Short mmCIF file of C-alpha atoms and ligand atoms in Angstrom, two decimals:
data_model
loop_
_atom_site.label_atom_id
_atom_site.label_comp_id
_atom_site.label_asym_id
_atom_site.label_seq_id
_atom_site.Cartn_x
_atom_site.Cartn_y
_atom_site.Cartn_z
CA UNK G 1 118.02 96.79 -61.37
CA UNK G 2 119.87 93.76 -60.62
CA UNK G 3 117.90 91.30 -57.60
CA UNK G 4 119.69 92.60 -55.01
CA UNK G 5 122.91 95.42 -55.30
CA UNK G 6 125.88 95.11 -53.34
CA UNK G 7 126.11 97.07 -50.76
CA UNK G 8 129.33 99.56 -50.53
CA UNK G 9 131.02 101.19 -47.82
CA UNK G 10 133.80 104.04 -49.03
CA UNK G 11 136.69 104.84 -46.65
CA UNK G 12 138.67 107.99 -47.92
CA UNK G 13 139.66 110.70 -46.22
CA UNK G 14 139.42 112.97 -49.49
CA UNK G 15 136.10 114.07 -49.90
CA UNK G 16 136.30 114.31 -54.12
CA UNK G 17 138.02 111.27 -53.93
CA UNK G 18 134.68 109.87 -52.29
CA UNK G 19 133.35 111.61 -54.45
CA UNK G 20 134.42 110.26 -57.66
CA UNK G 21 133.91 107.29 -56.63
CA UNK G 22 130.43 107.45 -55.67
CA UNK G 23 129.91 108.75 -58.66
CA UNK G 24 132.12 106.39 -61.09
CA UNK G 25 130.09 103.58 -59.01
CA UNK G 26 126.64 104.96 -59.87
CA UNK G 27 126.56 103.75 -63.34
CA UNK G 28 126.82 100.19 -61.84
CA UNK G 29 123.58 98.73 -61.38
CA UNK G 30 124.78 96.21 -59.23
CA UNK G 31 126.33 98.19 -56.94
CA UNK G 32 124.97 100.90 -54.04
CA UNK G 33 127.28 102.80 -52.45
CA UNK G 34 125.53 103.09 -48.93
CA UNK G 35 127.87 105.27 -46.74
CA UNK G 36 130.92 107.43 -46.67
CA UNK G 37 133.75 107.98 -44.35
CA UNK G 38 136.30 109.93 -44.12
CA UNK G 39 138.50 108.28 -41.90
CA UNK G 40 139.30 104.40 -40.35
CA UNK G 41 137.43 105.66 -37.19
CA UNK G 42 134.78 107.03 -38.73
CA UNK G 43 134.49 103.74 -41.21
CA UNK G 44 134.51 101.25 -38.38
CA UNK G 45 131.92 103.01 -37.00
CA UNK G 46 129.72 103.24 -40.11
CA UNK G 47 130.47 99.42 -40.80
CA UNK G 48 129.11 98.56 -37.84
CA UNK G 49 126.07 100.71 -38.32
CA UNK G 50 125.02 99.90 -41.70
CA UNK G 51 126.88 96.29 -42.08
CA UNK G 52 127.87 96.93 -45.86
CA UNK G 53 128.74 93.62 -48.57
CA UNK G 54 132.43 95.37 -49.03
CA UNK G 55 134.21 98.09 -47.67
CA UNK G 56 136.67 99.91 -50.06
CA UNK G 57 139.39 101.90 -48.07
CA UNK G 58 142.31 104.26 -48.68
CA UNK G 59 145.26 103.26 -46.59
CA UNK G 60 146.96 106.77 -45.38
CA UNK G 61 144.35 108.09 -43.36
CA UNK G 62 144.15 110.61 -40.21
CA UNK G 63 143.00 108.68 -36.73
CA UNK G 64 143.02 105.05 -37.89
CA UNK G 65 144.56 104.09 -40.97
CA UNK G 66 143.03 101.85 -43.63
CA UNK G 67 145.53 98.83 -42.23
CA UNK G 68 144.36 99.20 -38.68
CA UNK G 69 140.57 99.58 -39.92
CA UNK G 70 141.01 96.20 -42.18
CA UNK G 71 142.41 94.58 -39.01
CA UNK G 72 139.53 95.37 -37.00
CA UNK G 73 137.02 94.94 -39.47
CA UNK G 74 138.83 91.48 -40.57
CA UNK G 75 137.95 90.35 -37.15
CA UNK G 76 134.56 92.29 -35.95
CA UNK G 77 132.62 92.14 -39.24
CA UNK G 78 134.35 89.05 -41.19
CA UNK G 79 131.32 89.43 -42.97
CA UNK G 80 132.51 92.84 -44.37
CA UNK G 81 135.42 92.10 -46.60
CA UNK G 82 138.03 94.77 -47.13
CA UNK G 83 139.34 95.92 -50.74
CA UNK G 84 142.34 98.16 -50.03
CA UNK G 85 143.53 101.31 -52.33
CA UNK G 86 147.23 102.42 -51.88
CA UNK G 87 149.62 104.28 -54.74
CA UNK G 88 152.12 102.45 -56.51
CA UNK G 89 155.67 101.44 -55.03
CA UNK G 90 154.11 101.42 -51.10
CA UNK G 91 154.91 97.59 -51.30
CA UNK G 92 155.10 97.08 -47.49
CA UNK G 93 151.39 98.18 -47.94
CA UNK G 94 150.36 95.37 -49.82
CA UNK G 95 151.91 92.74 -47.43
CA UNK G 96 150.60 94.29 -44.45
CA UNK G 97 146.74 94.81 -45.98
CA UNK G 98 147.04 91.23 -46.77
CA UNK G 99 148.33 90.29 -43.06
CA UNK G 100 145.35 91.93 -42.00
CA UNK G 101 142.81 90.16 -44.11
CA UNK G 102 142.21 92.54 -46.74
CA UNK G 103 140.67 90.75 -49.81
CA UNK G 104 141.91 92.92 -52.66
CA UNK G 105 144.36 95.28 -53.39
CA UNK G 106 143.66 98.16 -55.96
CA UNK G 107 146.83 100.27 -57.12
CA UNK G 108 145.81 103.83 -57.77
CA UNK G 109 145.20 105.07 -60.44
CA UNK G 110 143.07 102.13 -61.39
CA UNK G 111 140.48 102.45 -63.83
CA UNK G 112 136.41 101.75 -63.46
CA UNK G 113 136.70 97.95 -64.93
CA UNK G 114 139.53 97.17 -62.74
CA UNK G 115 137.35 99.03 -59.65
CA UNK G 116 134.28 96.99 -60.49
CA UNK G 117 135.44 93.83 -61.30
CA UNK G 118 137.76 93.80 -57.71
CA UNK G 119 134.19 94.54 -56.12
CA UNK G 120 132.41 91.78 -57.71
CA UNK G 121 135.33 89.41 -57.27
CA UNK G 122 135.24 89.77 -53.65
CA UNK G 123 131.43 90.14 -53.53
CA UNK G 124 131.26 86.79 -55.51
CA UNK G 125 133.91 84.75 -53.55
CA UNK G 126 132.37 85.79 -50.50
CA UNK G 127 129.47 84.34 -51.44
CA UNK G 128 130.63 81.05 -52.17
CA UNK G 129 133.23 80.94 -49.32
CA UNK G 130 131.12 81.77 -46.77
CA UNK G 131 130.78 77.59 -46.57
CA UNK G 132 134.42 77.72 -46.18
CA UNK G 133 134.18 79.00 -43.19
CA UNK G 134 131.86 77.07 -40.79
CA UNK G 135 134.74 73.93 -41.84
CA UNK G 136 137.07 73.68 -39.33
CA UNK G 137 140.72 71.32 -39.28
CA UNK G 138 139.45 68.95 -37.06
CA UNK G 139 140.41 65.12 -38.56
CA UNK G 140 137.47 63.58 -41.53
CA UNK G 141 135.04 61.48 -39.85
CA UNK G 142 136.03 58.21 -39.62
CA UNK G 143 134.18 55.79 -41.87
CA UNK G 144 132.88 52.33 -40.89
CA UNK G 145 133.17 50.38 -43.97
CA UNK G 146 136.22 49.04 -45.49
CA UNK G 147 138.11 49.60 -48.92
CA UNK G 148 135.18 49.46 -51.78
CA UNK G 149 137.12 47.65 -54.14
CA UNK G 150 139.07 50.93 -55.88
CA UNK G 151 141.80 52.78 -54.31
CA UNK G 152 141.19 55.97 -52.63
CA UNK G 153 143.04 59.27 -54.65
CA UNK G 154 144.52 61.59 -53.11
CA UNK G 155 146.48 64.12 -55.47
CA UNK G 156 149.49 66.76 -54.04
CA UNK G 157 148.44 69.70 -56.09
CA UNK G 158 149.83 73.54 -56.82
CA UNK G 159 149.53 75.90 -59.79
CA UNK G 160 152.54 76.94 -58.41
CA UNK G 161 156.29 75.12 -58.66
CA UNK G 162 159.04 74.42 -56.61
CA UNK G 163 156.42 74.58 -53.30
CA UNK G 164 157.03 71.10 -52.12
CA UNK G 165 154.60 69.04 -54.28
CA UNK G 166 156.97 66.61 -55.12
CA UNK G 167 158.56 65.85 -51.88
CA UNK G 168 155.45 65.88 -49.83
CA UNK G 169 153.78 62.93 -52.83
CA UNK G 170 156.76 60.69 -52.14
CA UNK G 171 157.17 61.25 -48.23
CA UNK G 172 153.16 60.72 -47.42
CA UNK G 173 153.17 57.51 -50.10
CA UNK G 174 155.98 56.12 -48.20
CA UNK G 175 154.49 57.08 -44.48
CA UNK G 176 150.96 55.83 -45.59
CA UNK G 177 152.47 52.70 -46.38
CA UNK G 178 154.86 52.67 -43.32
CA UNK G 179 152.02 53.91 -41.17
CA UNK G 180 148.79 51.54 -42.39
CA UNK G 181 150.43 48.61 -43.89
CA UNK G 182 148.08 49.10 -46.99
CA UNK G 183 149.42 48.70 -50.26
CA UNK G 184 150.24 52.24 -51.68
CA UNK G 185 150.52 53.30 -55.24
CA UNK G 186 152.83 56.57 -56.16
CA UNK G 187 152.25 58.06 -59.47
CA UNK G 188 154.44 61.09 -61.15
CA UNK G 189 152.41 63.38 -63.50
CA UNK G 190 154.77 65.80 -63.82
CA UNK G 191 155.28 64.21 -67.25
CA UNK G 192 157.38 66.48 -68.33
CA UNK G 193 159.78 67.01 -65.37
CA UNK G 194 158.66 63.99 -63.18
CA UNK G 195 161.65 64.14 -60.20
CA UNK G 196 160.39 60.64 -57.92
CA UNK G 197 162.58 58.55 -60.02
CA UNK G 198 165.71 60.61 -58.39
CA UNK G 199 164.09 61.61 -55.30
CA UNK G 200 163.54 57.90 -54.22
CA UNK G 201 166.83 56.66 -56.46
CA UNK G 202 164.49 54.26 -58.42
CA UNK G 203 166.94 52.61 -60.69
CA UNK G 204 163.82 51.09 -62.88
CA UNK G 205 163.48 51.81 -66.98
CA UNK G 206 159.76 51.52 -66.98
CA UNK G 207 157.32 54.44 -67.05
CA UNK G 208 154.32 55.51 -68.24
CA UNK G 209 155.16 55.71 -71.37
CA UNK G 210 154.98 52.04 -71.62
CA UNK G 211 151.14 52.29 -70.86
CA UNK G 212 151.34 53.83 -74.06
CA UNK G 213 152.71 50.79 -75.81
CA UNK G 214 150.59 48.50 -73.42
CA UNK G 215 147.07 50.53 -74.38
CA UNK G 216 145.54 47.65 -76.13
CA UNK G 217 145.68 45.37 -73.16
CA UNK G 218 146.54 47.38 -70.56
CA UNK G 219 145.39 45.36 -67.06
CA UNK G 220 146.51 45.52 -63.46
CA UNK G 221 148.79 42.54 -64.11
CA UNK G 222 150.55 44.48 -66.92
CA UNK G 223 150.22 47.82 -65.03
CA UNK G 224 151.70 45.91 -62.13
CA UNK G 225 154.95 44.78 -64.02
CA UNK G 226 155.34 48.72 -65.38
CA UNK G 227 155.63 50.20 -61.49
CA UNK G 228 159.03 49.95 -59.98
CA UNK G 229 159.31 49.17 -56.37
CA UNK G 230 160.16 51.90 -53.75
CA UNK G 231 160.72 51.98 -49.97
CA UNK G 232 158.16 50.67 -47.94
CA UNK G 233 157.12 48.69 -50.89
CA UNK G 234 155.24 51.78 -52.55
CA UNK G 235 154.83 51.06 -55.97
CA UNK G 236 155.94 53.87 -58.21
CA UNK G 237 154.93 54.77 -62.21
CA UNK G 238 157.21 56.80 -62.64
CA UNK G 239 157.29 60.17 -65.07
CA UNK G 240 158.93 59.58 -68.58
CA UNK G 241 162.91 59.61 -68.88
CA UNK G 242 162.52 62.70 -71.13
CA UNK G 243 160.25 65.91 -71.76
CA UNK G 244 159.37 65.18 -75.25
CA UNK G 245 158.08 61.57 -74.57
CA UNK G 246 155.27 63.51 -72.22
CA UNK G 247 153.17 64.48 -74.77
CA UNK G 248 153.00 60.87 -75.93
CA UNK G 249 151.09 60.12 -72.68
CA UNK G 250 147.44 61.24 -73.55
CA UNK G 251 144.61 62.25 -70.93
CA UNK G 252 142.87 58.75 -71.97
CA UNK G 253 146.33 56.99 -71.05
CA UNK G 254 146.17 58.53 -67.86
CA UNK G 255 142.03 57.44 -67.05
CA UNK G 256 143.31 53.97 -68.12
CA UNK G 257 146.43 54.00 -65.66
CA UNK G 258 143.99 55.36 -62.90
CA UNK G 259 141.18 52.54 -63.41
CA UNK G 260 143.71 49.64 -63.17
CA UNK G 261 145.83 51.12 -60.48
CA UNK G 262 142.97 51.59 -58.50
CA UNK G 263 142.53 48.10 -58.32
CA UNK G 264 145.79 47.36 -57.09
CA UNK G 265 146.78 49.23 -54.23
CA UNK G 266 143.98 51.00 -51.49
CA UNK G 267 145.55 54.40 -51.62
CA UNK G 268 146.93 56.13 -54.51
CA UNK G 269 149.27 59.44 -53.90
CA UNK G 270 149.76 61.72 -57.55
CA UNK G 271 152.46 63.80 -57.60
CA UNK G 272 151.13 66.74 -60.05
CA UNK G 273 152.80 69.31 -62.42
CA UNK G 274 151.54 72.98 -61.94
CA UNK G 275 149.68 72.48 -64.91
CA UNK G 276 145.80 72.14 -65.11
CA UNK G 277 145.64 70.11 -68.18
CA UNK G 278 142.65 67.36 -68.78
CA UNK G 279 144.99 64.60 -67.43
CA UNK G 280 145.30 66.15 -64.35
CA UNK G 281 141.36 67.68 -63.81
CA UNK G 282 139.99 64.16 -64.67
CA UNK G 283 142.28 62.75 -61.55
CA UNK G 284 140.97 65.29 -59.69
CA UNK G 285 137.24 64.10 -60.26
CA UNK G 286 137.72 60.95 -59.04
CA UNK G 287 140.04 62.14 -55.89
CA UNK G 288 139.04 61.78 -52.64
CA UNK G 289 141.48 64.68 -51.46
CA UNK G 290 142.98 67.22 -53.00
CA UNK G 291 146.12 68.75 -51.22
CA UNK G 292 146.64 72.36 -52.19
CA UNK G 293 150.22 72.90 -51.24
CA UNK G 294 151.39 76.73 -50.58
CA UNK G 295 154.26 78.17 -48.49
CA UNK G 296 154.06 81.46 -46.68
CA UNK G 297 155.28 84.07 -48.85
CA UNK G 298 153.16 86.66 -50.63
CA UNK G 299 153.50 85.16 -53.76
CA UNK G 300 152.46 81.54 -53.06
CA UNK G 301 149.37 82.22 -50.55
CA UNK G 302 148.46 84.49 -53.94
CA UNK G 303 149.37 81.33 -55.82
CA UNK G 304 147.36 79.37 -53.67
CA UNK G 305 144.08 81.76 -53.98
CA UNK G 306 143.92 81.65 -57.39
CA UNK G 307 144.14 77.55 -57.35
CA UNK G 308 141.69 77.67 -54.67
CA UNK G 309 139.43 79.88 -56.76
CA UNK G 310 140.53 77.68 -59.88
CA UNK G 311 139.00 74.18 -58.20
CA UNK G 312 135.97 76.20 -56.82
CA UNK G 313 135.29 77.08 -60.51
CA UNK G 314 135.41 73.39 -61.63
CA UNK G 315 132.60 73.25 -58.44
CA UNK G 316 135.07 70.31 -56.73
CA UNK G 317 133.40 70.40 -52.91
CA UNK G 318 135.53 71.92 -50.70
CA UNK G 319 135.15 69.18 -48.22
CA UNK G 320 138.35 67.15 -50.50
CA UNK G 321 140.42 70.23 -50.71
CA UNK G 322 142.84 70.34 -48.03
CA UNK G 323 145.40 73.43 -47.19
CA UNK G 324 148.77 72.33 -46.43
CA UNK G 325 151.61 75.11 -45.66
CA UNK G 326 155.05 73.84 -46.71
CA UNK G 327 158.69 75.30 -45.00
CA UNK G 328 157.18 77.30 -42.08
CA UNK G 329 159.73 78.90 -40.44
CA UNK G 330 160.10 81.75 -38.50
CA UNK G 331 160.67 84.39 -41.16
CA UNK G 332 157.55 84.05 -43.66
CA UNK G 333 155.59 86.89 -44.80
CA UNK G 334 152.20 85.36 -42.98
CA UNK G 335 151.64 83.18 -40.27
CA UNK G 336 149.38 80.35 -40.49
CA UNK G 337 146.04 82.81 -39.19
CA UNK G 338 146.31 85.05 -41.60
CA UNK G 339 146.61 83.00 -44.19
CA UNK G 340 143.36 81.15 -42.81
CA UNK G 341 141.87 84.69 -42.94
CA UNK G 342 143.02 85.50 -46.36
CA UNK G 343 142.15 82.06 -48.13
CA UNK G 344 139.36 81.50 -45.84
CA UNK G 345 140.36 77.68 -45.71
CA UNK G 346 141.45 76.26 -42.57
CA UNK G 347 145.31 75.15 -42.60
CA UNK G 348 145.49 71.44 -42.52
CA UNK G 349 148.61 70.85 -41.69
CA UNK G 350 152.12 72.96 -41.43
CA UNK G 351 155.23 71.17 -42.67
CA UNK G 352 158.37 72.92 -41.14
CA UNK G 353 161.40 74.66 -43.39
CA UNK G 354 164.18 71.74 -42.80
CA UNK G 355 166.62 72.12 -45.53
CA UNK G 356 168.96 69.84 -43.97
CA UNK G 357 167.14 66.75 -43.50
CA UNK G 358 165.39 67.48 -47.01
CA UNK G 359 168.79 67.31 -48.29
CA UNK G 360 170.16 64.45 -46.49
CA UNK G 361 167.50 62.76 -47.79
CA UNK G 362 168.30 63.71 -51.64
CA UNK G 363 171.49 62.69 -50.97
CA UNK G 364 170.90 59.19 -49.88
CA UNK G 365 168.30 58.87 -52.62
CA UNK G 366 165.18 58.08 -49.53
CA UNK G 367 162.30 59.67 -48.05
CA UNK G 368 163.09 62.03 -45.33
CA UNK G 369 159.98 60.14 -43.30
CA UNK G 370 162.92 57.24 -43.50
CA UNK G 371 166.18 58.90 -43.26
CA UNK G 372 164.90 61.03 -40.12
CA UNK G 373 161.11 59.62 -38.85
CA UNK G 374 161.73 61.86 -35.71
CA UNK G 375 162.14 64.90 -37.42
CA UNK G 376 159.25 67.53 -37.18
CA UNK G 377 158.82 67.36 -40.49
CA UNK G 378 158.08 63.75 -40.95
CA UNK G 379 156.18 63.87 -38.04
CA UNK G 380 154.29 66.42 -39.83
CA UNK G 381 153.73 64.05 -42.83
CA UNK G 382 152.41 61.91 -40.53
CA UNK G 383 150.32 64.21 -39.11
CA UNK G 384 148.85 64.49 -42.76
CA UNK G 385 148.47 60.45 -42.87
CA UNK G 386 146.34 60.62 -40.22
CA UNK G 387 144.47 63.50 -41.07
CA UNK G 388 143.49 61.96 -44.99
CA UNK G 389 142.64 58.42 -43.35
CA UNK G 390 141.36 57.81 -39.88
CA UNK G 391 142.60 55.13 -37.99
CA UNK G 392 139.89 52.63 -38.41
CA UNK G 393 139.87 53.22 -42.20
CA UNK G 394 144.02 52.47 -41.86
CA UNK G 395 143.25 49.43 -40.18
CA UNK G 396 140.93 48.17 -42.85
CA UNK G 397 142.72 48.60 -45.67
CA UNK G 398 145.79 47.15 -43.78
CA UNK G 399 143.51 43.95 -43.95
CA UNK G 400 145.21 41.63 -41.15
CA UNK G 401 148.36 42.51 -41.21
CA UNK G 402 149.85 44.02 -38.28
CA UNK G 403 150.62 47.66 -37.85
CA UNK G 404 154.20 47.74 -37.61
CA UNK G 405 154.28 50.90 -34.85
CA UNK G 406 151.81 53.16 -33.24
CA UNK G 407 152.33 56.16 -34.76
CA UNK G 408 149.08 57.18 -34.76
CA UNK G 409 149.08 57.92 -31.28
CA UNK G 410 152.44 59.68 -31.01
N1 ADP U 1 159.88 71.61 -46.03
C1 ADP U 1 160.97 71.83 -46.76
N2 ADP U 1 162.15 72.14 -46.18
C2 ADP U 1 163.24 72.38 -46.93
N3 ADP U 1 163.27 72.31 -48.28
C3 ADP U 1 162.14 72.01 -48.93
C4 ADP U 1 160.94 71.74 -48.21
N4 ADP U 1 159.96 71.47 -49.12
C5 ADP U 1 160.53 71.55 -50.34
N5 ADP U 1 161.84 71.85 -50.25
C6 ADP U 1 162.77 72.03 -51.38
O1 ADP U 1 162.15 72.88 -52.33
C7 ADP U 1 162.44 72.47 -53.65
C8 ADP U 1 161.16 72.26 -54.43
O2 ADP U 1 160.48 71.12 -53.95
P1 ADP U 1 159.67 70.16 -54.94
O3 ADP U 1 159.05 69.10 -54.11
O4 ADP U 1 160.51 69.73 -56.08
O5 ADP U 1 158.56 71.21 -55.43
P2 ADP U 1 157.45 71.05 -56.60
O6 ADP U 1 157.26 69.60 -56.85
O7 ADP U 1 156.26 71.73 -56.03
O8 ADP U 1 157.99 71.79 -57.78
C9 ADP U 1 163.27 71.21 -53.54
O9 ADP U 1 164.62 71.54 -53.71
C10 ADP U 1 163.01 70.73 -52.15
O10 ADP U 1 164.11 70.03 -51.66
MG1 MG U 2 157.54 68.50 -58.61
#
């Protein structure tokens, strides 16, 4: 028998149903079904009575459904994650389990592997998050020495497109340099579809592709002359002119890019694709933050979880792995609890839906942090500026200079 079995709690109000499963579950060494209920009353009750790993739940049941038992459970026994079973089509179903903090959504009929391997999955990520959740949003410490010598990292991440990644990388590189006076490097590895060039209207023929041609003696002096020149002096390597040149640009290319820009500049903003390649995971290794960008729709928060689970599995320490929610409006499938509950990461910071100064912004070729710095949503960048360096850190790496305005202290 395995070391210790997971303990399982069955909600149905069918008693062969309960039945089955009881009995599809016994082959499982490593997991003991230790109660039965037959409806959400009856299962809060017996969760709170025998405080089981999981509880697996119908949804339609008499007295308290299996939404309304999730809820409660979600926020009595957070301990006791929820899997949810519901028939195919009920699609409201699955948005409102996962609104309530369900952890897993079965589709019936599902078969034994699919059964086990949800319970396990949940089992297992409970496990590991359960660090997750004693962090809390509140701003890193604030550290008393000054820039080391190498830039700090942070990379705008997704495994999902078209969430924001590329907007947010250019408006924080430009409001980190705006906002600490330290010299601030932007670098597109979206080699394939890199869009800072356009987004900042770079008119510049360099890119990494001529680190390619510069390998042999590639140094920050010959990095330097490669990087075009954006607002607020951010210097910008900038994606290949055309798909096909990406693949030209080799994870080694990208470690040698990384070492010299490092030297140049104290903070270092990558705009990613939504691919996990080696170029990318080596960045990550060396970042001090990564920024997992989702918005609030069903599909991106399950986006989001599964590149959340992704960096967990590459063990990166959750302590650099910052949530940030991208066009919250008033309309989204989740608010920013329950998708707290649900990724069991807190929220770091919430950058508002504001297609119209977004788009202002494309159209005169700037950051939106410089077309409209009142805005919510730059002050929300900012808000992320001061949350990835602390002030005294911000004055240190601004060296002497002066800080052009107190933003920190809105
Ligand atoms: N907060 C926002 N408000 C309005 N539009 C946004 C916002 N964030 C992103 N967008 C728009 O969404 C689209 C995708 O953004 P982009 O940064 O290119 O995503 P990614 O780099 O993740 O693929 C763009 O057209 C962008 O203008
Ligand atoms: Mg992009």
């Amino acid at each position: 028998m395995a070391e210790k079995p997971i303990r399982l709690l069955i909600v149905d109000d069918i008693q062969s149903t309960r039945d089955n499963l009881r009995k599809l579950l016994s082959f499982e060494d490593d997991i003991e079904v230790v109660g039965t209920a037959g409806d959400g009353k009856e299962g809060v009750e017996e969760a709170q009575r025998l405080h089981p790993d999981i509880v697996l739940t119908d949804v339609n049941m008499p007295l308290m459904d299996g939404i309304q038992l999730t809820e409660q459970l979600t926020q009595d026994l957070p301990a006791s994650p929820v899997i949810i079973m519901s028939v195919q089509g009920e699609r409201d179903y699955l948005r409102r389990a996962m609104q309530a903090g369900a952890r897993e959504f079965l589709i019936k009929p599902f078969s034994h592997d699919e059964l086990v391997s949800a319970i396990r999955r949940v089992y297992a990520m409970e496990l590991k998050k359960g660090t997750f959740l004693a962090r809390t949003a509140e701003p890193p410490p604030a550290v008393t020495s000054g820039r080391s010598g190498l830039g700090e990292v942070f990379v705008v991440f997704s495994a999902k497109g078209g969430v924001g990644k590329s907007i947010i990388a250019a408006n924080l590189a430009v409001a980190l340099a705006r906002e600490t006076d330290a010299k601030v490097a932007l670098v597109d590895l979206d080699l394939q579809f890199g869009d800072i060039g356009v987004m900042l209207n770079l008119n510049h023929s360099r890119s990494i592709t001529d680190v390619v041609d510069a390998q042999d003696h590639l140094d920050a002096e010959v990095l330097d002359d490669i990087l075009a020149v954006g607002p607020a002096g951010v210097r910008v390597l900038l994606a290949p002119v055309k798909p096909e040149l990406a693949d030209l640009v080799t994870p080694d290319h990208v470690r040698m890019v990384f070492a010299e820009v490092r030297k140049l500049c104290d903070f270092v903003v990558v705009d990613a694709s939504s691919h996990l390649g080696e170029a990318i995971l080596q960045v990550m290794e060396i970042a001090s933050k990564i920024l997992v960008v989702t918005g609030l729709t069903i599909p991106s928060v399950k986006n989001a979880r599964l590149t959340l689970g992704v960096l967990e599995s590459l063990n990166i320490d959750p302590e650099r792995v910052l949530l940030v929610v991208n066009r919250v409006d008033g309309y989204s499938d989740f608010n920013k609890e329950a998708t707290e509950q649900y990724l069991r990461v807190p929220v770091t910071v919430q950058i508002p839906h504001d297609p119209k100064a977004v788009s202002d912004a494309w159209n005169q070729g700037k950051p939106f942090v410089e077309t409209q710095p009142e805005a919510e949503i730059s002050r929300a960048i900012r808000e992320l500026v001061f949350r990835l360096v602390p002030q005294e850190q911000a004055a240190l790496a601004g060296g002497d200079k002066k800080r052009r305005r107190g933003i920190f202290g809105r």
